[in-house]
Short mmCIF file of C-alpha atoms in Angstrom, two decimals:
data_model
loop_
_atom_site.label_atom_id
_atom_site.label_comp_id
_atom_site.label_asym_id
_atom_site.label_seq_id
_atom_site.Cartn_x
_atom_site.Cartn_y
_atom_site.Cartn_z
CA MET A 1 0.01 0.06 -0.04
CA THR A 2 1.37 3.39 -1.03
CA LEU A 3 2.28 6.13 1.55
CA PHE A 4 -0.64 8.18 0.04
CA ARG A 5 -3.17 5.28 0.64
CA LEU A 6 -1.90 4.80 4.06
CA SER A 7 -2.21 8.41 4.93
CA THR A 8 -5.84 8.50 3.43
CA LEU A 9 -6.88 5.46 5.50
CA GLY A 10 -5.42 6.97 8.68
CA LEU A 11 -7.41 10.27 7.83
CA ILE A 12 -10.59 8.28 7.30
CA ILE A 13 -10.26 6.40 10.60
CA ALA A 14 -9.55 9.45 12.41
CA LEU A 15 -12.64 11.23 11.13
CA VAL A 16 -15.18 8.45 11.86
CA ALA A 17 -13.64 6.80 14.94
CA GLY A 18 -15.75 9.09 17.02
CA CYS A 19 -19.11 8.49 15.25
CA ALA A 20 -19.99 5.35 17.23
CA ARG A 21 -21.52 6.31 20.69
CA ASN A 22 -23.19 4.13 23.28
CA ASP A 23 -26.13 6.24 24.80
CA LEU A 24 -27.15 3.68 27.45
CA ALA A 25 -25.25 5.69 30.25
CA GLU A 26 -27.42 8.71 29.41
CA PRO A 27 -30.99 9.14 30.71
CA PRO A 28 -33.43 7.26 28.66
CA VAL A 29 -35.72 9.29 26.26
CA PRO A 30 -39.32 9.86 27.62
CA LEU A 31 -41.53 6.91 26.84
CA GLY A 32 -44.63 7.64 28.94
CA ASP A 33 -46.26 4.61 30.73
CA PHE A 34 -43.70 2.09 29.47
CA ALA A 35 -42.09 -0.54 31.64
CA LEU A 36 -40.64 -3.71 30.23
CA GLY A 37 -42.73 -6.73 30.73
CA LEU A 38 -41.86 -9.95 28.74
CA ASN A 39 -38.65 -10.05 26.83
CA ILE A 40 -39.13 -12.53 24.18
CA VAL A 41 -36.59 -13.21 21.54
CA VAL A 42 -36.76 -16.36 19.07
CA ALA A 43 -33.96 -17.19 16.49
CA ASP A 44 -35.04 -20.65 15.50
CA ASN A 45 -35.48 -19.76 11.85
CA VAL A 46 -32.56 -17.29 11.52
CA GLN A 47 -30.94 -17.25 8.10
CA LYS A 48 -27.16 -16.82 7.70
CA VAL A 49 -25.63 -15.11 4.68
CA PRO A 50 -23.15 -17.52 3.15
CA ILE A 51 -20.03 -15.23 3.73
CA SER A 52 -20.27 -15.03 7.58
CA ARG A 53 -19.09 -16.37 10.72
CA ASN A 54 -21.46 -18.87 12.47
CA ALA A 55 -23.70 -17.97 15.27
CA THR A 56 -26.24 -20.27 16.96
CA PRO A 57 -29.90 -19.42 17.57
CA ASP A 58 -29.09 -19.56 21.33
CA GLU A 59 -26.34 -17.09 20.91
CA TRP A 60 -28.51 -14.67 19.06
CA GLU A 61 -31.41 -15.05 21.65
CA GLU A 62 -28.92 -14.56 24.56
CA VAL A 63 -27.22 -11.33 23.16
CA MET A 64 -30.53 -9.94 21.83
CA LYS A 65 -32.45 -10.35 25.18
CA LYS A 66 -29.54 -8.60 26.94
CA ALA A 67 -29.74 -5.67 24.64
CA VAL A 68 -33.56 -5.54 25.19
CA ALA A 69 -33.04 -5.66 28.86
CA ASP A 70 -30.19 -3.07 28.83
CA ARG A 71 -32.28 -0.52 26.83
CA PHE A 72 -35.73 -1.00 28.03
CA GLY A 73 -35.12 -2.17 31.50
CA ARG A 74 -34.24 1.51 32.38
CA TYR A 75 -37.88 2.51 32.08
CA ASP A 76 -39.99 2.70 35.09
CA GLY A 77 -43.52 3.52 33.74
CA THR A 78 -46.92 2.46 35.28
CA LYS A 79 -47.76 -0.12 32.67
CA LEU A 80 -46.15 -3.30 31.44
CA PHE A 81 -45.33 -3.77 27.62
CA ASN A 82 -44.15 -7.07 26.37
CA ILE A 83 -41.58 -6.97 23.59
CA GLY A 84 -41.30 -9.79 21.03
CA ILE A 85 -38.26 -10.01 18.60
CA SER A 86 -37.64 -12.53 15.98
CA VAL A 87 -34.09 -12.63 14.61
CA ASP A 88 -34.46 -13.31 10.86
CA GLY A 89 -31.19 -13.02 9.32
CA TYR A 90 -27.47 -12.00 9.85
CA ALA A 91 -24.02 -11.81 8.37
CA LEU A 92 -21.11 -11.48 10.72
CA ALA A 93 -18.04 -10.20 8.80
CA PRO A 94 -15.17 -12.75 8.76
CA PRO A 95 -11.60 -11.56 8.38
CA GLY A 96 -10.88 -10.12 4.91
CA ILE A 97 -8.74 -7.68 3.03
CA PRO A 98 -8.97 -4.14 4.49
CA ILE A 99 -10.87 -1.65 2.39
CA VAL A 100 -10.94 -3.83 -0.82
CA ALA A 101 -12.74 -6.86 0.34
CA ALA A 102 -13.71 -6.40 3.94
CA PRO A 103 -17.37 -7.51 4.27
CA LYS A 104 -19.86 -5.76 6.44
CA SER A 105 -22.02 -7.19 9.32
CA VAL A 106 -25.65 -6.88 9.04
CA LEU A 107 -28.75 -8.08 11.15
CA VAL A 108 -32.35 -8.33 10.25
CA ILE A 109 -35.06 -8.54 13.01
CA THR A 110 -38.83 -8.28 13.26
CA ALA A 111 -40.34 -6.65 16.38
CA ASN A 112 -43.66 -6.74 17.98
CA VAL A 113 -45.15 -5.09 21.21
CA TRP A 114 -48.01 -5.99 23.30
CA ASP A 115 -50.05 -4.17 26.05
CA ASP A 116 -49.54 -6.63 28.90
CA ALA A 117 -52.71 -5.76 30.84
CA ALA A 118 -54.95 -5.63 28.00
CA GLN A 119 -53.23 -8.61 26.30
CA GLN A 120 -53.43 -6.74 23.15
CA LYS A 121 -50.82 -6.47 20.30
CA LEU A 122 -50.25 -2.85 19.54
CA ASN A 123 -48.74 -2.91 15.98
CA VAL A 124 -50.82 -4.62 13.25
CA GLU A 125 -47.91 -6.24 11.44
CA GLY A 126 -44.41 -7.04 12.68
CA LYS A 127 -42.02 -4.24 12.03
CA GLN A 128 -38.82 -5.32 10.39
CA PHE A 129 -35.44 -3.70 10.77
CA THR A 130 -32.24 -4.08 8.99
CA VAL A 131 -29.13 -2.77 10.76
CA PHE A 132 -25.38 -2.51 10.22
CA GLU A 133 -22.60 -1.87 12.73
CA SER A 134 -22.10 1.67 13.69
CA LEU A 135 -19.63 3.77 11.52
CA SER A 136 -16.18 3.70 13.19
CA GLY A 137 -12.50 3.35 12.55
CA GLU A 138 -13.04 -0.60 12.83
CA THR A 139 -15.87 -0.73 10.41
CA VAL A 140 -13.88 1.06 7.75
CA VAL A 141 -11.32 -1.73 7.70
CA GLY A 142 -13.86 -4.45 8.32
CA THR A 143 -14.71 -5.71 11.79
CA GLY A 144 -13.75 -9.22 10.86
CA LEU A 145 -10.24 -8.01 11.41
CA THR A 146 -10.97 -5.90 14.67
CA LYS A 147 -13.80 -7.61 16.59
CA THR A 148 -14.67 -10.96 17.90
CA LYS A 149 -17.97 -12.63 16.76
CA GLN A 150 -19.37 -11.75 20.20
CA GLN A 151 -18.46 -8.03 19.80
CA GLN A 152 -19.98 -7.93 16.40
CA MET A 153 -23.29 -9.54 17.61
CA ALA A 154 -23.49 -7.20 20.72
CA ALA A 155 -22.95 -4.16 18.39
CA LEU A 156 -25.61 -5.32 15.96
CA SER A 157 -28.11 -6.15 18.70
CA TYR A 158 -27.52 -2.76 20.38
CA ASN A 159 -28.33 -0.98 16.99
CA ALA A 160 -31.29 -3.20 16.33
CA VAL A 161 -32.86 -2.52 19.75
CA LYS A 162 -32.19 1.18 19.50
CA ARG A 163 -34.07 1.13 16.38
CA VAL A 164 -36.88 -0.53 18.12
CA GLU A 165 -36.86 2.23 20.64
CA GLN A 166 -37.00 4.83 17.88
CA TRP A 167 -40.02 3.00 16.34
CA PHE A 168 -41.78 3.28 19.63
CA LEU A 169 -41.19 7.02 19.84
CA GLU A 170 -42.79 7.30 16.37
CA ASN A 171 -46.03 5.81 17.96
CA PRO A 172 -46.37 7.82 21.25
CA GLU A 173 -50.01 7.00 21.61
CA TRP A 174 -49.17 3.39 22.50
CA PHE A 175 -47.51 4.61 25.74
CA GLY A 176 -49.98 7.35 26.71
CA LEU A 177 -47.76 10.09 25.22
CA PRO A 178 -49.43 13.09 23.25
CA VAL A 179 -49.29 12.59 19.44
CA ALA A 180 -47.55 15.43 17.71
CA SER A 181 -49.97 17.79 16.02
CA ARG A 182 -50.30 17.46 12.36
CA PRO A 183 -51.45 20.36 10.09
CA SER A 184 -55.05 20.04 9.08
CA PRO A 185 -55.94 20.23 5.39
CA ALA A 186 -57.03 23.88 5.92
CA ASP A 187 -53.52 24.54 7.18
CA ALA A 188 -51.74 22.92 4.39
CA PRO A 189 -50.08 25.27 1.88
CA SER A 190 -52.21 25.64 -1.37
CA VAL A 191 -50.83 24.28 -4.61
CA VAL A 192 -51.06 26.51 -7.70
CA SER A 193 -50.82 24.98 -11.04
CA VAL A 194 -48.91 27.18 -13.63
CA VAL A 195 -49.98 26.43 -17.13
CA PRO A 196 -47.35 27.79 -19.63
CA LYS A 197 -49.02 30.21 -22.31
CA PRO A 198 -49.05 28.91 -25.85
CA LYS A 199 -46.46 30.47 -27.97
#
């Protein structure tokens, strides 16, 4: 690798190394009545992308349950909500050639949530998420070279459960939070059609 390429790689890593940030040490975002009830994760039918390290369904269930507990166990609302997650597919990057052929890790999950007291599912259909590892100096060169399988799984599970939390925030009515006001048709800007004059 030439000196120029080495310098460029070093600059990229320096720029993105601070992009990945763990927010679990910070106060949780407001989620109304939410308190974690059942934490259900199934990975019996998980599919592996051919170019990937191997991970068993039990390993995925363990790491995902921990990620759910770490994020949603912080909430102390007055109602229990049960979270169900299916681990659908994954690829855990094996060691590869940096930059040129370093594969990326990916995880696909489907999430559902229930009101425990009402025994009612709140989402009509399961919500599917596809997540990658967070941008960092390590992901630039491929985490197959810089992380163990367990570290990759933990990073993907963290990102997946964070996406579930964001999904919850997009549906505040589920948790007794006010719904953000939307402009009524009368408030919407009018659209004026401009027809060019014939020449």
